[in-house]
Coordinates of C-alpha atoms in Angstrom, one line a residue:
X295 CA -4.3 35.4 33.8
X296 CA -3.3 31.9 34.9
X297 CA -1.4 29.8 32.5
X298 CA -2.3 26.3 31.4
X299 CA 0.3 23.8 31.7
X300 CA 2.1 22.9 28.5
X301 CA 1.1 19.3 28.8
X302 CA -2.6 20.3 28.6
X303 CA -2.3 22.8 25.6
X304 CA -0.4 20.3 23.6
X305 CA -3.3 17.7 24.3
X306 CA -6.0 20.5 23.2
X307 CA -3.8 21.1 20.2
X308 CA -3.9 17.7 19.3
X309 CA -7.5 17.5 18.9
X310 CA -7.1 20.0 16.0
X311 CA -5.0 17.7 13.8
X312 CA -7.6 17.8 11.0
X313 CA -8.1 21.6 11.0
X314 CA -5.2 23.4 9.2
X315 CA -6.6 26.7 9.6
X316 CA -7.0 26.6 13.3
X317 CA -3.6 25.0 13.7
X318 CA -2.1 28.0 12.0
X319 CA -3.7 30.3 14.2
X320 CA -2.2 28.3 17.1
X321 CA 1.1 28.5 16.0
X322 CA 1.0 32.1 16.1
X323 CA -0.6 32.4 19.6
X324 CA 2.4 31.6 21.6
X325 CA 6.0 29.9 21.3
X326 CA 4.8 27.4 23.6
X327 CA 2.0 26.4 21.2
X328 CA 3.8 26.4 18.0
X329 CA 5.7 23.0 18.2
X330 CA 2.6 21.1 18.7
X331 CA 0.8 22.8 16.2
X332 CA 3.7 22.6 13.6
X333 CA 3.7 19.0 14.2
X334 CA 0.5 18.4 12.9
X335 CA 0.7 21.1 10.2
X336 CA 3.9 19.6 8.7
X337 CA 3.7 16.2 9.5
X338 CA 2.4 15.4 6.0
X339 CA 3.2 17.6 3.1
X340 CA 1.8 17.2 -0.4
X341 CA 3.3 19.0 -3.4
X342 CA 1.2 18.9 -6.2
X343 CA 3.2 21.0 -9.0
X344 CA 6.3 23.0 -9.4
X345 CA 5.1 26.1 -7.7
X346 CA 4.2 24.0 -4.5
X347 CA 7.9 22.6 -4.8
X348 CA 9.4 26.0 -5.0
X349 CA 7.5 27.5 -2.3
X350 CA 8.3 24.8 0.1
X351 CA 11.9 24.9 -0.7
X352 CA 12.0 28.5 0.0
X353 CA 9.8 28.0 3.2
X354 CA 12.7 25.5 4.4
X355 CA 15.6 27.7 3.2
X356 CA 14.1 30.5 5.7
X357 CA 12.9 28.4 8.5
X358 CA 14.7 25.0 8.1
X359 CA 13.6 23.9 11.6
X360 CA 10.1 23.2 10.0
X361 CA 11.6 20.3 8.0
X362 CA 12.3 18.3 11.3
X363 CA 8.4 17.9 11.5
X364 CA 7.8 16.5 8.3
X365 CA 7.5 12.6 8.4
X366 CA 5.5 12.2 5.1
X367 CA 6.0 13.7 1.6
X368 CA 3.8 13.3 -1.6
X369 CA 4.8 14.6 -4.8
X370 CA 2.3 14.3 -7.6
X371 CA 1.7 15.6 -11.1
X372 CA 5.1 17.1 -12.0
X373 CA 5.2 17.8 -15.9
X374 CA 8.2 17.1 -17.6
X375 CA 10.8 20.0 -18.5
X376 CA 9.5 20.0 -22.3
X377 CA 5.9 20.8 -21.0
X378 CA 7.0 23.8 -19.3
X379 CA 7.1 27.3 -20.7
X380 CA 10.8 28.3 -21.1
X381 CA 10.4 31.5 -19.6
X382 CA 9.5 30.1 -16.5
X383 CA 12.1 29.0 -14.1
X384 CA 10.8 26.0 -12.3
X385 CA 12.6 22.8 -10.5
X386 CA 12.5 19.3 -11.9
X387 CA 12.1 16.6 -9.7
X388 CA 15.7 15.9 -10.0
X389 CA 16.5 19.3 -8.7
X390 CA 13.6 19.5 -6.0
X391 CA 14.1 16.2 -4.2
X392 CA 17.7 16.6 -3.1
X393 CA 17.2 20.3 -2.0
X394 CA 14.0 19.3 -0.1
X395 CA 15.4 15.8 1.4
X396 CA 18.3 17.7 3.0
X397 CA 16.0 19.7 5.2
X398 CA 13.8 16.5 6.2
X399 CA 16.1 14.6 8.3
X400 CA 13.1 12.6 10.1
X401 CA 11.2 11.8 6.6
X402 CA 9.7 8.2 6.7
X403 CA 7.3 8.1 3.8
X404 CA 7.7 9.2 0.3
X405 CA 5.1 8.9 -2.4
X406 CA 5.3 9.8 -5.9
X407 CA 2.3 9.6 -8.1
X408 CA 1.7 10.3 -11.8
X409 CA 5.3 11.5 -12.4
X410 CA 7.0 11.8 -15.7
X411 CA 10.7 10.8 -14.5
X412 CA 12.1 10.1 -17.8
X413 CA 14.5 13.0 -17.8
X414 CA 16.0 12.3 -14.4
X415 CA 19.4 11.2 -15.0
X416 CA 21.1 11.0 -11.4
X417 CA 18.7 8.7 -9.4
X418 CA 21.6 7.7 -6.9
X419 CA 22.0 11.4 -5.9
X420 CA 18.4 11.4 -4.5
X421 CA 19.5 9.5 -1.3
X422 CA 17.7 9.5 1.8
X423 CA 18.8 7.3 4.9
X424 CA 15.9 7.3 7.0
X425 CA 13.0 6.6 4.7
X426 CA 11.3 3.5 5.5
X427 CA 8.2 3.7 3.1
X428 CA 8.0 4.6 -0.5
X429 CA 5.2 4.6 -2.8
X430 CA 5.3 4.8 -6.7
X431 CA 1.9 5.2 -8.4
X432 CA 1.8 5.5 -12.2
X433 CA 5.4 6.8 -12.7
X434 CA 7.2 6.8 -15.8
X435 CA 11.0 5.9 -16.2
X436 CA 13.6 6.0 -18.9
X437 CA 15.2 2.7 -18.1
X438 CA 14.1 -0.1 -15.8
X439 CA 17.6 0.3 -14.1
X440 CA 16.5 3.8 -13.0
X441 CA 13.7 2.4 -10.9
X442 CA 16.3 -0.1 -9.1
X443 CA 18.8 2.9 -8.6
X444 CA 16.0 5.0 -7.1
X445 CA 14.9 2.4 -4.8
X446 CA 18.6 1.4 -3.7
X447 CA 18.9 5.1 -2.7
X448 CA 16.8 4.3 0.5
X449 CA 18.7 1.7 2.5
X450 CA 16.3 1.6 5.6
X451 CA 13.5 0.9 3.4
X452 CA 10.9 -1.2 5.2
X453 CA 7.7 -1.0 2.8
X454 CA 7.7 -0.8 -1.0
X455 CA 4.2 -0.1 -2.7
X456 CA 4.1 0.2 -6.5
X457 CA 1.4 0.4 -9.3
X458 CA 1.4 1.1 -12.7
X459 CA 5.3 1.6 -13.1
X460 CA 6.4 2.1 -16.8
X461 CA 9.6 2.4 -18.6
X462 CA 10.9 3.0 -22.2
X463 CA 13.8 0.8 -22.6
X464 CA 16.2 -1.8 -20.6
X465 CA 19.6 -0.7 -22.0
X466 CA 21.4 -0.8 -18.6
X467 CA 21.8 -3.8 -16.5
X468 CA 20.1 -3.0 -13.0
X469 CA 22.5 -2.7 -10.1
X470 CA 20.9 -5.3 -8.0
X471 CA 21.4 -5.3 -4.2
X472 CA 19.8 -7.2 -1.4
X473 CA 17.2 -5.3 0.5
X474 CA 17.4 -6.9 4.0
X475 CA 15.3 -4.2 5.6
X476 CA 12.4 -4.6 3.5
X477 CA 9.4 -6.3 5.1
X478 CA 6.2 -5.2 3.2
X479 CA 5.7 -5.4 -0.5
X480 CA 2.5 -4.0 -1.9
X481 CA 1.7 -4.8 -5.5
X482 CA -1.1 -2.9 -7.1
X483 CA -2.5 -2.6 -10.6
X484 CA -0.5 -3.1 -13.8
X485 CA 2.5 -4.6 -12.2
X486 CA 2.4 -7.7 -14.4
X487 CA 6.0 -7.3 -15.7
X488 CA 8.4 -10.3 -15.7
X489 CA 11.2 -7.9 -15.4
X490 CA 10.1 -6.7 -11.9
X491 CA 9.7 -10.0 -10.5
X492 CA 13.2 -11.0 -11.7
X493 CA 14.5 -8.2 -9.8
X494 CA 12.4 -9.1 -6.7
X495 CA 14.0 -12.4 -6.8
X496 CA 17.5 -11.4 -7.5
X497 CA 17.4 -8.7 -4.8
X498 CA 16.4 -11.6 -2.4
X499 CA 13.1 -10.0 -1.6
X500 CA 11.3 -13.2 -1.0
X501 CA 13.7 -14.0 1.9
X502 CA 13.0 -10.9 3.9
X503 CA 9.6 -9.7 3.3
X504 CA 7.0 -10.9 5.9
X505 CA 3.8 -9.1 4.4
X506 CA 2.7 -9.3 0.7
X507 CA -0.1 -7.4 -0.9
X508 CA -0.9 -8.4 -4.6
X509 CA -3.7 -8.2 -7.1
X510 CA -4.4 -10.7 -9.6
X511 CA -6.9 -9.8 -12.7
X512 CA -5.5 -12.2 -15.3
X513 CA -3.6 -15.3 -15.9
X514 CA -0.6 -13.2 -16.6
X515 CA -0.8 -11.9 -13.0
X516 CA -1.2 -15.4 -11.4
X517 CA 1.7 -16.6 -13.6
X518 CA 4.0 -14.1 -12.0
X519 CA 2.4 -13.6 -8.3
X520 CA 2.1 -17.4 -7.9
X521 CA 5.9 -18.4 -8.3
X522 CA 6.8 -15.5 -6.2
X523 CA 4.5 -16.3 -3.5
X524 CA 6.0 -19.9 -3.5
X525 CA 9.6 -18.3 -3.2
X526 CA 8.4 -15.9 -0.3
X527 CA 6.1 -18.4 1.5
X528 CA 8.4 -19.5 4.3
X529 CA 8.9 -16.0 5.3
X530 CA 5.5 -14.6 5.0
X531 CA 3.4 -13.8 8.0
X532 CA 0.4 -11.7 6.2
X533 CA -1.0 -12.2 2.8
X534 CA -3.4 -9.7 1.2
X535 CA -4.7 -10.9 -2.2
X536 CA -7.1 -9.2 -4.4
X537 CA -8.6 -11.5 -7.0
X538 CA -10.3 -9.4 -9.5
X539 CA -11.1 -11.9 -12.3
X540 CA -14.1 -11.2 -14.4
X541 CA -15.8 -12.7 -17.4
X542 CA -15.8 -16.6 -16.7
X543 CA -18.8 -18.1 -15.2
X544 CA -16.6 -20.3 -13.1
X545 CA -13.3 -19.1 -11.7
X546 CA -11.0 -21.8 -10.8
X547 CA -7.6 -21.5 -9.1
X548 CA -4.6 -21.6 -11.6
X549 CA -2.2 -24.4 -10.8
X550 CA 0.6 -21.8 -10.4
X551 CA -1.0 -20.5 -7.3
X552 CA -0.4 -22.2 -3.8
X553 CA -0.1 -21.5 -0.2
X554 CA 1.7 -24.9 0.3
X555 CA 5.0 -23.0 1.2
X556 CA 3.3 -20.3 3.4
X557 CA 4.1 -22.4 6.8
X558 CA 4.4 -19.2 8.7
X559 CA 1.3 -17.6 7.7
X560 CA -0.7 -16.0 10.4
X561 CA -3.2 -13.5 8.6
X562 CA -5.1 -14.0 5.2
X563 CA -7.1 -11.4 3.6
X564 CA -8.9 -12.2 0.2
X565 CA -10.6 -9.5 -1.8
X566 CA -12.8 -10.4 -4.6
X567 CA -16.1 -9.5 -6.6
X568 CA -19.0 -11.6 -6.8
X569 CA -20.7 -11.0 -10.0
X570 CA -24.1 -12.4 -11.3
X571 CA -24.4 -16.0 -12.1
X572 CA -20.8 -16.8 -11.1
X573 CA -19.2 -19.6 -9.2
X574 CA -15.9 -19.2 -7.1
X575 CA -14.4 -22.4 -6.3
X576 CA -11.0 -20.6 -6.2
X577 CA -11.5 -19.5 -2.5
X578 CA -11.7 -23.0 -1.1
X579 CA -9.1 -24.4 -3.5
X580 CA -6.6 -21.7 -2.4
X581 CA -7.5 -22.2 1.4
X582 CA -7.1 -25.9 0.9
X583 CA -3.5 -25.6 -0.3
X584 CA -2.2 -24.5 3.2
X585 CA -0.4 -27.3 5.0
X586 CA -1.3 -29.0 8.4
X587 CA 1.9 -27.1 9.9
X588 CA 0.5 -23.8 9.1
X589 CA -1.3 -21.8 12.0
X590 CA -3.7 -19.1 10.5
X591 CA -4.9 -17.1 13.3
X592 CA -7.0 -14.4 11.4
X593 CA -9.0 -14.8 8.1
X594 CA -10.7 -11.9 6.1
X595 CA -13.1 -12.1 3.2
X596 CA -13.9 -8.8 1.7
X597 CA -16.4 -9.2 -1.0
X598 CA -17.7 -6.7 -3.5
X599 CA -21.3 -8.0 -3.9
X600 CA -23.0 -7.5 -7.2
X601 CA -24.6 -11.1 -7.3
X602 CA -25.6 -13.9 -4.9
X603 CA -23.6 -15.1 -2.0
X604 CA -24.4 -18.5 -3.2
X605 CA -21.1 -18.1 -5.6
X606 CA -19.1 -19.0 -2.9
X607 CA -18.8 -22.8 -1.7
X608 CA -19.9 -22.4 1.8
X609 CA -19.9 -26.1 2.7
X610 CA -16.4 -26.3 1.2
X611 CA -15.2 -23.1 3.1
X612 CA -16.3 -24.7 6.4
X613 CA -14.6 -28.1 5.6
X614 CA -11.4 -26.0 4.8
X615 CA -11.6 -23.9 7.9
X616 CA -12.0 -27.0 10.0
X617 CA -8.5 -28.4 9.0
X618 CA -5.5 -28.2 11.2
X619 CA -4.2 -25.3 9.4
X620 CA -7.0 -23.1 10.7
X621 CA -7.1 -24.8 14.4
X622 CA -5.8 -21.5 15.8
X623 CA -8.3 -19.5 14.0
X624 CA -9.4 -16.5 16.4
X625 CA -10.9 -14.3 13.8
X626 CA -13.1 -14.7 10.9
X627 CA -14.0 -11.3 9.4
X628 CA -16.3 -10.9 6.4
X629 CA -16.8 -7.7 5.0
X630 CA -19.2 -6.9 2.2
X631 CA -19.7 -3.9 -0.2
X632 CA -23.1 -4.0 -1.3
X633 CA -23.6 -2.7 -5.0
X634 CA -26.8 -1.2 -6.2
X635 CA -29.1 -3.7 -7.8
X636 CA -28.6 -6.5 -5.2
X637 CA -31.9 -7.5 -3.9
X638 CA -31.1 -7.6 -0.4
X639 CA -30.1 -5.2 2.2
X640 CA -27.0 -5.4 4.6
X641 CA -29.0 -6.9 7.6
X642 CA -30.2 -10.0 5.1
X643 CA -26.7 -10.4 3.9
X644 CA -25.2 -10.4 7.3
X645 CA -27.8 -12.9 8.5
X646 CA -27.0 -15.2 5.6
X647 CA -23.2 -14.9 6.3
X648 CA -23.7 -15.7 9.8
X649 CA -26.0 -18.8 9.1
X650 CA -23.6 -20.3 6.5
X651 CA -20.7 -20.1 9.0
X652 CA -22.9 -21.1 11.9
X653 CA -20.3 -23.4 13.5
X654 CA -17.7 -20.5 13.6
X655 CA -20.5 -18.1 14.8
X656 CA -21.0 -20.4 17.9
X657 CA -17.4 -20.0 18.8
X658 CA -17.7 -16.2 18.7
X659 CA -15.0 -15.6 15.9
X660 CA -17.3 -14.3 13.0
X661 CA -17.2 -10.5 12.7
X662 CA -19.3 -8.7 10.0
X663 CA -19.1 -5.3 8.3
X664 CA -20.8 -3.8 5.5
X665 CA -21.5 -0.8 3.4

C-alpha cells in the first residue's frame, strides 16, 4: 500500500482541528500522524475544576512531551480549599499552576476565570517566562498587591485583559515594576477602581501600550479612563471604546475624555447602544477632539440598535470625518446588531447608513455588516 507524504497527511489532519474525537483517533493511527493530531488536541487546554487539573497533571507526568504542544491554558471555577470536602485530596490553584507550568514551556496565553484566589499566598512562585497574554475574569484576591505580584511573574507579558477583579484589602504596598513588554491593555466590565489606574500609571503602562480597549458605562468610568487615555495617547495606535451609557435622553461627552493627545492613532472602534428616543452627540464630539496632526486610517462604528439611527448626528459625523485627522481614512466600517422590535430590516438599515455616508460611499471606503 503506497504511503502518503508526511506533508500531505499533516495537511489533511489540519482540516480536523475542531473535531477532537477524530483527532484522537488520528493520533493512534501511526507515529507519523501523532504530532499533527496532538498539535490541535493540546493547543488549547481548559481545566474547569480540580479533577480536570489532577488528571492533566498526571497526564503530563506520564507523557511530558504533550506539554510542548500547549499554547493556551484556561483555568475556571476552582473552589477555595474551605469549600472542598476534607476527605478529598485535591490541588489548589497555588499547587496546580507551578506543577502544570513546568511542563508547558511554550505556553503563550493564560486565562483565569471565576476563581477565588484569596487563599493563595505565594504568587511570586507562580512564574512563567514565555507567557505573553494573561486574562483575569472575575477573580478574587486577598490583597491588591497580590494582583501586582501575579502579573509581575510574567516578564514577557504583551497583552493584559482584566474584568471584574476584586480584592479584600490593601495592606501591603504593591511591588510596582515597569512593564516594558506590554503592548495591549483590555479593560472590561467592573474595572472602575482608582487603585488599578494608579498602578497602571506607576508601572508606566501608558508609555508602552499601543492598543487600548476600555468600557465606559458611568461617569465614574469616564473619570478614570479619560485621564489614562490622555496619558497613553502619544503611544496609542489602536483604540476600542465601548460606550454603554443608558438612562439619559441625551448622552454628551464628559470633559475628562478627549483624543487630543492621541497623535499616533490609526484605528478607532466605537461600540455603543442606540436606545429609544435618545440622542448621541458624544460620538461626533469625541471624534472632533482629534488634532489635525492625527492620521486615522480606519474607523469602526459597532451599533446595538434598539431605537432609531437618527440618534446619531450624521451631518456632524460627515463634517468630523472631513477634517485633516481623517484625510488618510481608508476604511469606514459600520456594524449593526439589530435588536427585536426595530421596525426596519437589515437591508433597510444598510440603505440608511450608506445614504447618510454618501460622500464616503462614493470613495468606496464604507463597509456594512449586520445581524
